[in-house]
mmCIF file with all atom_site columns, N, CA and C in Angstrom:
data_model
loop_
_atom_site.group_PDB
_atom_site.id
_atom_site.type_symbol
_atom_site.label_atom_id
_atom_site.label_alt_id
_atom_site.label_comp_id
_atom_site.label_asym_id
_atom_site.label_entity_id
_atom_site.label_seq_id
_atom_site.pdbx_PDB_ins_code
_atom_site.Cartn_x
_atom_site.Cartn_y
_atom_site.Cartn_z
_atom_site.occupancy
_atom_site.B_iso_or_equiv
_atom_site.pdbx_formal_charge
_atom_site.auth_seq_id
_atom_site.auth_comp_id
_atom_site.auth_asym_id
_atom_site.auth_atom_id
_atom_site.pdbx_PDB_model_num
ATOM 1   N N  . UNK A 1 1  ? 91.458  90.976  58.668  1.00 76.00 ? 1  UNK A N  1
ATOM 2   C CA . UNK A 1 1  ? 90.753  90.025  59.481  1.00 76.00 ? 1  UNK A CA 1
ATOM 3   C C  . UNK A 1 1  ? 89.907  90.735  60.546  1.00 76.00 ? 1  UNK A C  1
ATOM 4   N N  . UNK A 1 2  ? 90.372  91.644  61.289  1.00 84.00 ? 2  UNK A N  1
ATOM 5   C CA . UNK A 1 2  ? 89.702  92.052  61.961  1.00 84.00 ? 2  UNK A CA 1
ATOM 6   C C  . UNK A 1 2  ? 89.429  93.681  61.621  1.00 84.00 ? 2  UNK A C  1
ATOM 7   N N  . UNK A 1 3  ? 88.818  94.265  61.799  1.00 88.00 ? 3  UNK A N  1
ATOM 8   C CA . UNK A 1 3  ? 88.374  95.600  61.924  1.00 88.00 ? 3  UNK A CA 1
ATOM 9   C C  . UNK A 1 3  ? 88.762  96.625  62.804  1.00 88.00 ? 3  UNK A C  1
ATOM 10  N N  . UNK A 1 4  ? 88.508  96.445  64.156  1.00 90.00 ? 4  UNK A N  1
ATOM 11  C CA . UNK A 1 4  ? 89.337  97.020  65.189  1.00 90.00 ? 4  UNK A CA 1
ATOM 12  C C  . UNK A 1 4  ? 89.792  96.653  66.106  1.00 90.00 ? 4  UNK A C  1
ATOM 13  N N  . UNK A 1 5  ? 90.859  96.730  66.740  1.00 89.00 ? 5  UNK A N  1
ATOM 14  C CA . UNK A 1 5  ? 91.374  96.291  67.479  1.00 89.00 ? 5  UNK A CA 1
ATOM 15  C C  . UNK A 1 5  ? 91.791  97.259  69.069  1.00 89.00 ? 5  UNK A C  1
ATOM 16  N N  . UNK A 1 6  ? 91.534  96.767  70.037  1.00 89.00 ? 6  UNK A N  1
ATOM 17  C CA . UNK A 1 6  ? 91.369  97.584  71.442  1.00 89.00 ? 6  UNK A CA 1
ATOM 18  C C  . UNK A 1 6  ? 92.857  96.958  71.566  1.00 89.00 ? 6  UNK A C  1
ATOM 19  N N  . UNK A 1 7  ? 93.413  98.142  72.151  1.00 88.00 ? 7  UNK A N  1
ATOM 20  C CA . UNK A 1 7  ? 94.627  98.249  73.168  1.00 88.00 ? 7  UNK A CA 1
ATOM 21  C C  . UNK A 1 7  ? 94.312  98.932  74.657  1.00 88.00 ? 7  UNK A C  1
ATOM 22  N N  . UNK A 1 8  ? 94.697  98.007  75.775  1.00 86.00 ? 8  UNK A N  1
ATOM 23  C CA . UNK A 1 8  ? 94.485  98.338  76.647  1.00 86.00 ? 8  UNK A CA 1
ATOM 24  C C  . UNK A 1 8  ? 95.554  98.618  77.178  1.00 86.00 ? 8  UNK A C  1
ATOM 25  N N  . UNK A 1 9  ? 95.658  99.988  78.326  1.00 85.00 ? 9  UNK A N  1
ATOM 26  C CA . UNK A 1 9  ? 97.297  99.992  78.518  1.00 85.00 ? 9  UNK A CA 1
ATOM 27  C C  . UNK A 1 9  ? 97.075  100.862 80.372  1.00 85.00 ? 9  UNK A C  1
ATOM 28  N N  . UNK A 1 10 ? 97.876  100.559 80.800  1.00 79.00 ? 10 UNK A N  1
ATOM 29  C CA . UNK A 1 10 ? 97.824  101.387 82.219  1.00 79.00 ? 10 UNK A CA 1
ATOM 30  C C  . UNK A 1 10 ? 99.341  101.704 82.571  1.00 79.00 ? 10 UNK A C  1
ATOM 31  N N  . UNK A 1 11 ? 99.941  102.502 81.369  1.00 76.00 ? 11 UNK A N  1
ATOM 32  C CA . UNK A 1 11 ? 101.174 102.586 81.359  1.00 76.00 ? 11 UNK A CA 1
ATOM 33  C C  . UNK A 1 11 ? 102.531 101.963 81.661  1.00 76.00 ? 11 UNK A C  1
ATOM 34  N N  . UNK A 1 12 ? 102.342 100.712 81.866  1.00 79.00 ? 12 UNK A N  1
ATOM 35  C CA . UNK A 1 12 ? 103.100 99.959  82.219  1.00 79.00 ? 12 UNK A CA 1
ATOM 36  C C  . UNK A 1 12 ? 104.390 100.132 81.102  1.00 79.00 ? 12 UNK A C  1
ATOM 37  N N  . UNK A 1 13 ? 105.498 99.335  81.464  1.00 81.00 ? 13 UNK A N  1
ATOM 38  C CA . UNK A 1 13 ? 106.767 99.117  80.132  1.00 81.00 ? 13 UNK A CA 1
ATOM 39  C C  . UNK A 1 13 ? 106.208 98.070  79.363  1.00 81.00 ? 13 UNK A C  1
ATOM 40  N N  . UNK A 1 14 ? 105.170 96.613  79.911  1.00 83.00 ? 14 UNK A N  1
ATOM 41  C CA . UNK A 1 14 ? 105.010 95.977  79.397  1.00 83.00 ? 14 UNK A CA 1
ATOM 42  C C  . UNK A 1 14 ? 104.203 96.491  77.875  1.00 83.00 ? 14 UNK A C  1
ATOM 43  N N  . UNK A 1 15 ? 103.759 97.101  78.173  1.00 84.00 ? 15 UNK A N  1
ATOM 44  C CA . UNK A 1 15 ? 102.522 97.443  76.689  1.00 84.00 ? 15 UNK A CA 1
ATOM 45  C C  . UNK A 1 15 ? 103.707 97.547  75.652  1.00 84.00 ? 15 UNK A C  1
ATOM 46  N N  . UNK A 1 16 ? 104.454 98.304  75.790  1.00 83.00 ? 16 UNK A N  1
ATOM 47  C CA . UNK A 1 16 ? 105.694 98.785  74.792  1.00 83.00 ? 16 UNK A CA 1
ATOM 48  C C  . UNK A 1 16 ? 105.547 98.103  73.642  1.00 83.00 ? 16 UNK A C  1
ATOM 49  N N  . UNK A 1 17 ? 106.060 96.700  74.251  1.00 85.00 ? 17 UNK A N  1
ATOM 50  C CA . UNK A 1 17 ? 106.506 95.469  73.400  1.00 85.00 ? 17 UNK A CA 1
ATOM 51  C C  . UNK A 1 17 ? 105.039 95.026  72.473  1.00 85.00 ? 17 UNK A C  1
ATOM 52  N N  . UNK A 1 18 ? 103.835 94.812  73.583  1.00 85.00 ? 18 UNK A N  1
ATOM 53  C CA . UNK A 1 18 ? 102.478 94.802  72.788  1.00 85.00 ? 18 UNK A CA 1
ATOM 54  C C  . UNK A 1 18 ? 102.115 95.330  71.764  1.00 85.00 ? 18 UNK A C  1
ATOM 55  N N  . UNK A 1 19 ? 102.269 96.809  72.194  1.00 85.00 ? 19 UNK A N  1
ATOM 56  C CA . UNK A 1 19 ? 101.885 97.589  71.008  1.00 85.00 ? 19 UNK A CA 1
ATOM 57  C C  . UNK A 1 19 ? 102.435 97.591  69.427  1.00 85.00 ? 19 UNK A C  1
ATOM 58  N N  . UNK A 1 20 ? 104.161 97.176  69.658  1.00 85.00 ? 20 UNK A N  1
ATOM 59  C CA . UNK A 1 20 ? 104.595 97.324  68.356  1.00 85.00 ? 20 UNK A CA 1
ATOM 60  C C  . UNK A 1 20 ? 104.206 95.804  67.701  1.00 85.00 ? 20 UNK A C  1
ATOM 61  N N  . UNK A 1 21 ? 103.931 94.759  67.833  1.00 88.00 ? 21 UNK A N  1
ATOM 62  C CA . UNK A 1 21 ? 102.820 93.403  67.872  1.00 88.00 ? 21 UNK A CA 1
ATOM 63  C C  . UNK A 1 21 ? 101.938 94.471  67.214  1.00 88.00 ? 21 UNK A C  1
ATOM 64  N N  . UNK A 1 22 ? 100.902 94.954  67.892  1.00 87.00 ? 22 UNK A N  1
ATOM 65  C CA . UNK A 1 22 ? 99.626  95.265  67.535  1.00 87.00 ? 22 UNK A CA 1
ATOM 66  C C  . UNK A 1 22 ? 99.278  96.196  65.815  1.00 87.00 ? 22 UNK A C  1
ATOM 67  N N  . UNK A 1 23 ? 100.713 96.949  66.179  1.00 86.00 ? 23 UNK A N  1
ATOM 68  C CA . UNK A 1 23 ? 101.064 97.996  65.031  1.00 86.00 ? 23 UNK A CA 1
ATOM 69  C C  . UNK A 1 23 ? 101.309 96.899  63.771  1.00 86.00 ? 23 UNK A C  1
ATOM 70  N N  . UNK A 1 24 ? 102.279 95.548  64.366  1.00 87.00 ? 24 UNK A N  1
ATOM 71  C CA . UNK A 1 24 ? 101.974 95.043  62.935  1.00 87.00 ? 24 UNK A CA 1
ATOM 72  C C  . UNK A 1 24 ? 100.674 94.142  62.157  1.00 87.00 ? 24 UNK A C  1
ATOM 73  N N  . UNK A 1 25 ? 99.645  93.791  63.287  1.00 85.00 ? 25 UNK A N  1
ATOM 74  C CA . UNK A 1 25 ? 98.712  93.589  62.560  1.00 85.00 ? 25 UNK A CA 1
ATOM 75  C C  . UNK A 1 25 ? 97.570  94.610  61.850  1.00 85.00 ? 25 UNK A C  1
ATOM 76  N N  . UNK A 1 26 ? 97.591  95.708  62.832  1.00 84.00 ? 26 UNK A N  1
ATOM 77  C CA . UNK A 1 26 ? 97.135  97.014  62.226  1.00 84.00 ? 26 UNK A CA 1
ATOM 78  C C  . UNK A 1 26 ? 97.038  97.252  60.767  1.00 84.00 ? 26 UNK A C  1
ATOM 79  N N  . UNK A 1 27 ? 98.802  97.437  60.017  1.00 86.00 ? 27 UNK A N  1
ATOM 80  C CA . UNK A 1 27 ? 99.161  97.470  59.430  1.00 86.00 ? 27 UNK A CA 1
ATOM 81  C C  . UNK A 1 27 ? 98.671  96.199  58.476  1.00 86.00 ? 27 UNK A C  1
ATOM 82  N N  . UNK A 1 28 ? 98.808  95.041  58.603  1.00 87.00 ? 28 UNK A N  1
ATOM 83  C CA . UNK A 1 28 ? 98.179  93.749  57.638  1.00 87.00 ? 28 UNK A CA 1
ATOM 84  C C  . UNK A 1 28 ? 97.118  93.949  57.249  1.00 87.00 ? 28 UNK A C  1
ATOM 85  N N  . UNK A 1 29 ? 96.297  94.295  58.595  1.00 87.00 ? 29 UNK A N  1
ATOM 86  C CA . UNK A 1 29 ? 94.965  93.882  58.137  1.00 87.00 ? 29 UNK A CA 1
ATOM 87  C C  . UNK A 1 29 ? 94.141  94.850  57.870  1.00 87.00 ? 29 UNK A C  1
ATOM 88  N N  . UNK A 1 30 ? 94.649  96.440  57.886  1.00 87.00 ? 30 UNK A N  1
ATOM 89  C CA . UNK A 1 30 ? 94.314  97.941  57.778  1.00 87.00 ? 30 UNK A CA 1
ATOM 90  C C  . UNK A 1 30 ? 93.178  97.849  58.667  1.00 87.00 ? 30 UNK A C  1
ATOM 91  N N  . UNK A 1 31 ? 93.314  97.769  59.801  1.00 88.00 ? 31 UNK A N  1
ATOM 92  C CA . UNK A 1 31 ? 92.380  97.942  60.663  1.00 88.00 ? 31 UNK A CA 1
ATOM 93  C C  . UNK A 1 31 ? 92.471  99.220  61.495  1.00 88.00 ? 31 UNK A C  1
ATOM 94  N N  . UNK A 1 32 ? 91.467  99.367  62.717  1.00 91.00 ? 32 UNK A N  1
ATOM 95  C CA . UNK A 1 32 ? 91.627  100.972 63.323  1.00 91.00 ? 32 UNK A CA 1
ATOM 96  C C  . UNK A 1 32 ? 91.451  100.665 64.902  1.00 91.00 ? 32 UNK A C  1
ATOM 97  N N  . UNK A 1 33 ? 92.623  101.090 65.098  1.00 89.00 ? 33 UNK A N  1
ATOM 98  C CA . UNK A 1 33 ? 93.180  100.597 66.628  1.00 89.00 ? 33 UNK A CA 1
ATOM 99  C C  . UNK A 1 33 ? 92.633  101.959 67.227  1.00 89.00 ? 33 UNK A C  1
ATOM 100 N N  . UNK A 1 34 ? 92.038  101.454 68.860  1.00 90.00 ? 34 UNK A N  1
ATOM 101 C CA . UNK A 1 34 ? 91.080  101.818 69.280  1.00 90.00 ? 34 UNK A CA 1
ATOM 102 C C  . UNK A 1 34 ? 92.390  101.653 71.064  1.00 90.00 ? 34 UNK A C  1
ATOM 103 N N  . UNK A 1 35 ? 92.383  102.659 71.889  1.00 88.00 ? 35 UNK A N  1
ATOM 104 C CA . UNK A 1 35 ? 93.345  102.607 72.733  1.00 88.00 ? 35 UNK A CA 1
ATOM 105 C C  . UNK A 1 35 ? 92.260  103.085 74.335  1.00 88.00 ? 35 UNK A C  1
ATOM 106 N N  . UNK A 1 36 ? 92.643  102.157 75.001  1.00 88.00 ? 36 UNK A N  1
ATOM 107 C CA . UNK A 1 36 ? 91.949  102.313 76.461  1.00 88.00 ? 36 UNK A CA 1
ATOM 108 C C  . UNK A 1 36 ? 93.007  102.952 77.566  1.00 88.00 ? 36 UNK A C  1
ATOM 109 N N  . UNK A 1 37 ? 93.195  103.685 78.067  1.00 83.00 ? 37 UNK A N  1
ATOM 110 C CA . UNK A 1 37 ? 93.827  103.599 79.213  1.00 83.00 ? 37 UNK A CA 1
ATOM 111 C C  . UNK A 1 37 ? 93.115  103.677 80.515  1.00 83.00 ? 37 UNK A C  1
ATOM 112 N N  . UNK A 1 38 ? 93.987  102.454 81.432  1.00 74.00 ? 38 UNK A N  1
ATOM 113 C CA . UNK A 1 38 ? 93.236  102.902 82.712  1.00 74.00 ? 38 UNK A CA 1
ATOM 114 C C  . UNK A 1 38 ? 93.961  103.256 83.461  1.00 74.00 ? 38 UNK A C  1
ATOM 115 N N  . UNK A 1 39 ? 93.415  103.738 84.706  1.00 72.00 ? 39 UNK A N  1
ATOM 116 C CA . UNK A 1 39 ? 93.753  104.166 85.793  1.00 72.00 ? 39 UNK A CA 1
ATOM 117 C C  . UNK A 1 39 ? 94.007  104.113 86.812  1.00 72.00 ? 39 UNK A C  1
ATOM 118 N N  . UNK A 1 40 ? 94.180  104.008 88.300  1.00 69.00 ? 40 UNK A N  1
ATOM 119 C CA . UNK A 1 40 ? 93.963  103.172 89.265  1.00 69.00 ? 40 UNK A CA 1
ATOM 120 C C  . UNK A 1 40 ? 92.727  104.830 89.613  1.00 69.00 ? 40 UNK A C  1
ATOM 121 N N  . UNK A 1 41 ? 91.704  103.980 90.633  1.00 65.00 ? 41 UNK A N  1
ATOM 122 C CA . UNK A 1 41 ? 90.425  105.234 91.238  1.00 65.00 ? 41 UNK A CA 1
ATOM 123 C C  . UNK A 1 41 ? 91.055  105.295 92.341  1.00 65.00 ? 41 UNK A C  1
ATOM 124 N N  . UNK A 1 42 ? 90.688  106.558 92.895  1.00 63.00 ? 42 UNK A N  1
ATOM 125 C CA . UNK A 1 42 ? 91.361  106.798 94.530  1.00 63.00 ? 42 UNK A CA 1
ATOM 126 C C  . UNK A 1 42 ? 89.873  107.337 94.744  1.00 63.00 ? 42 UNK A C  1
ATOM 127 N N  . UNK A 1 43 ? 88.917  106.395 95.585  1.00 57.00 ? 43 UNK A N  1
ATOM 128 C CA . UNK A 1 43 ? 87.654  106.993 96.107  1.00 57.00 ? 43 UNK A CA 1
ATOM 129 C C  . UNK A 1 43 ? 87.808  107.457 97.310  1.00 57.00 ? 43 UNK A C  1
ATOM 130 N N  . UNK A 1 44 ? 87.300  108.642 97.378  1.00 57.00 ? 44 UNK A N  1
ATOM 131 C CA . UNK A 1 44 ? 86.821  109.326 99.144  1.00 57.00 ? 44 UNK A CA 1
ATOM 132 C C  . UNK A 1 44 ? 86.231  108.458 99.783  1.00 57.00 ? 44 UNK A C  1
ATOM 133 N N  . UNK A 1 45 ? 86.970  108.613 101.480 1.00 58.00 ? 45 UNK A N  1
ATOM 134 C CA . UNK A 1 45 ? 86.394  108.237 102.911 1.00 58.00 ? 45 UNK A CA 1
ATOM 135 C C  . UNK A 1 45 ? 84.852  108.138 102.398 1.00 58.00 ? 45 UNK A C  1
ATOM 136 N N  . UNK A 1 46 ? 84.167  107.096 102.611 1.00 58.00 ? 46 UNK A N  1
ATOM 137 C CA . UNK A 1 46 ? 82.662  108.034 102.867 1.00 58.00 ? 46 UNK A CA 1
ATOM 138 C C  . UNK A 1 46 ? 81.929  108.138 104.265 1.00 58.00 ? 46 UNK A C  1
ATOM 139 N N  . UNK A 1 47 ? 81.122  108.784 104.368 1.00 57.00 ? 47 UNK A N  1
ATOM 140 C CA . UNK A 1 47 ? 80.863  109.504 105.843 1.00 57.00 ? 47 UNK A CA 1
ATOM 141 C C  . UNK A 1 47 ? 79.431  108.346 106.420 1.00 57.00 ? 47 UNK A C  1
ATOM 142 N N  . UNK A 1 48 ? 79.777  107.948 107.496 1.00 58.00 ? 48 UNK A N  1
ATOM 143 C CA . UNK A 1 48 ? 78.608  106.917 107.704 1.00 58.00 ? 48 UNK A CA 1
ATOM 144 C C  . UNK A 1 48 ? 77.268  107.235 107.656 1.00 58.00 ? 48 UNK A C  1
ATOM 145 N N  . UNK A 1 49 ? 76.242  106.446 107.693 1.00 56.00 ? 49 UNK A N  1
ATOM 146 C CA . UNK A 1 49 ? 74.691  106.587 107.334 1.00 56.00 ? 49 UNK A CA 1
ATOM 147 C C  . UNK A 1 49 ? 74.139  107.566 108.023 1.00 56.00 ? 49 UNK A C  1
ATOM 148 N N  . UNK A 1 50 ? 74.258  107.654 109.132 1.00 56.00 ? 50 UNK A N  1
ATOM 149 C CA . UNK A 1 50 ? 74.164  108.667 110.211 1.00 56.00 ? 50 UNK A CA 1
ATOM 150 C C  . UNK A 1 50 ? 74.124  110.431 109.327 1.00 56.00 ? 50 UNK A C  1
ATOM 151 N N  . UNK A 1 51 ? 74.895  110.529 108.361 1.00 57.00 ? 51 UNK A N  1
ATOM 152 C CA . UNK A 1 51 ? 75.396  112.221 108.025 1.00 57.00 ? 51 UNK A CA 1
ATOM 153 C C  . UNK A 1 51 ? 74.944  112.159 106.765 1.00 57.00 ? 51 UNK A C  1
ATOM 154 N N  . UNK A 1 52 ? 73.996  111.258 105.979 1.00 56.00 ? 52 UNK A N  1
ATOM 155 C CA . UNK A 1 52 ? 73.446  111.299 104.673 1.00 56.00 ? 52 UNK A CA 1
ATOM 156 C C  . UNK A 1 52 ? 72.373  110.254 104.889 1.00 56.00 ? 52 UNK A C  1
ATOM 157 N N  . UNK A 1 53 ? 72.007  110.057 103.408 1.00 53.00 ? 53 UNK A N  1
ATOM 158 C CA . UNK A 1 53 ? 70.880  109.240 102.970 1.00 53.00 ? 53 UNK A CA 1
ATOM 159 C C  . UNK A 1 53 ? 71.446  107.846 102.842 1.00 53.00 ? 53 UNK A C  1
ATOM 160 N N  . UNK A 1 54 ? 70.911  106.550 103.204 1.00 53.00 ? 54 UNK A N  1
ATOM 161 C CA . UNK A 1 54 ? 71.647  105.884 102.798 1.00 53.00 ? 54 UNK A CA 1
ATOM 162 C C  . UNK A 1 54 ? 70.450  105.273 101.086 1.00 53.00 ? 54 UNK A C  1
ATOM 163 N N  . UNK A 1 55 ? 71.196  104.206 100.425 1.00 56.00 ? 55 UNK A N  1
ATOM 164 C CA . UNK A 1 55 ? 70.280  104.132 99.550  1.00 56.00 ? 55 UNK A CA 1
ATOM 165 C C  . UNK A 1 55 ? 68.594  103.416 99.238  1.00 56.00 ? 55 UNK A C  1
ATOM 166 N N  . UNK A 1 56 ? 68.681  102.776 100.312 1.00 57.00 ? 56 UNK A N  1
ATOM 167 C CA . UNK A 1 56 ? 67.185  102.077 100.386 1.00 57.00 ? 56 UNK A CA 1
ATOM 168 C C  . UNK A 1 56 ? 66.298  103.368 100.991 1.00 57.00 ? 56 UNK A C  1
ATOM 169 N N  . UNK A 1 57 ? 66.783  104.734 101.674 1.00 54.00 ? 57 UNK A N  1
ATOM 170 C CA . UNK A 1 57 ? 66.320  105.739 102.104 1.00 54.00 ? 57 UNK A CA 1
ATOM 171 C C  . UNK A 1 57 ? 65.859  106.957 101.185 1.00 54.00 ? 57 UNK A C  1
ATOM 172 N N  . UNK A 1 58 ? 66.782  107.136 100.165 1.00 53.00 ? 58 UNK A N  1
ATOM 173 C CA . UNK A 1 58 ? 67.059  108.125 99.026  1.00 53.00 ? 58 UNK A CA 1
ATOM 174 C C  . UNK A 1 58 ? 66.380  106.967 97.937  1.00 53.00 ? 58 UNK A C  1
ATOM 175 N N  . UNK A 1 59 ? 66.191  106.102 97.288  1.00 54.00 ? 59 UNK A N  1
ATOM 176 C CA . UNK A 1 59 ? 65.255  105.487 96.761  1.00 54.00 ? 59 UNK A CA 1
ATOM 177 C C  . UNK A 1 59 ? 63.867  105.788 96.888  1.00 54.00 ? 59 UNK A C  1
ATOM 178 N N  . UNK A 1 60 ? 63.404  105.389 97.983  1.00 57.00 ? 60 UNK A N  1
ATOM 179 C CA . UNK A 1 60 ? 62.355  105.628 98.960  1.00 57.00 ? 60 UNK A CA 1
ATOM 180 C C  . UNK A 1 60 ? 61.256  106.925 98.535  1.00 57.00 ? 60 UNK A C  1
ATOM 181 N N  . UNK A 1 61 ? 62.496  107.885 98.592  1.00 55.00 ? 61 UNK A N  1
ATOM 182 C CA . UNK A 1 61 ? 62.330  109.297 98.836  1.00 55.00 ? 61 UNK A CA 1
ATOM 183 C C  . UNK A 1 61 ? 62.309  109.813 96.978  1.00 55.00 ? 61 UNK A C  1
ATOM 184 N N  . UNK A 1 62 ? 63.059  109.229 96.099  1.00 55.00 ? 62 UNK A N  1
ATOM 185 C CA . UNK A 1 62 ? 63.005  109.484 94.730  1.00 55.00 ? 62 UNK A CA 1
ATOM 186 C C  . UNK A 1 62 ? 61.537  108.645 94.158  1.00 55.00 ? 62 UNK A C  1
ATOM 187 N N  . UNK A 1 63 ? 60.785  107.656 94.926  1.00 59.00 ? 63 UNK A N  1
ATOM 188 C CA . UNK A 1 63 ? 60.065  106.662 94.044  1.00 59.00 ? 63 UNK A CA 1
ATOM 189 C C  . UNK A 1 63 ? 58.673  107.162 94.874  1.00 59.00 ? 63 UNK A C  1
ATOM 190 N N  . UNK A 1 64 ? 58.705  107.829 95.361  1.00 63.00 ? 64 UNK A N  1
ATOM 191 C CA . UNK A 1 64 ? 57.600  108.260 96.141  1.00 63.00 ? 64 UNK A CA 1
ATOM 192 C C  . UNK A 1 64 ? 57.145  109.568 95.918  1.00 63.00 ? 64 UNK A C  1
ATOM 193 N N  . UNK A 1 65 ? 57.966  110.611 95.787  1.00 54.00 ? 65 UNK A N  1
ATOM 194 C CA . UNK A 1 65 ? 57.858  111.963 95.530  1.00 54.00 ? 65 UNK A CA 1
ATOM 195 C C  . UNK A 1 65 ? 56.600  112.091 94.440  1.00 54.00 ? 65 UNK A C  1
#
């Protein structure tokens, strides 16, 4: 029925149970399971406008050059 199938997973215990679900339609429908993991992002402080470009500035400066 289907072709491929996405698993999404962010390591949780819950996927566990999902996955072996997923393995059996895999299996039915010989499809090709396709696996995402995410992540949580940890972005840097950023430093106020004052100590860089901000972007209507650096635009500006790329569309003009």
């Amino acid at each position: 029925m289907y072709k491929k199938i996405l698993i999404a997973t962010d390591g949780s215990k819950h996927i566990d149970r999902a996955i072996s679900i997923i393995i059996g339609f895999y299996k039915k429908w010989d499809s090709q399971i396709v696996i995402f993991h995410s992540i949580k992002h940890w972005l840097e402080k950023v430093s106020p406008p004052s100590h860089g470009w901000t972007v209507p500035y650096a635009s500006n400066a790329y569309f003009n050059a």
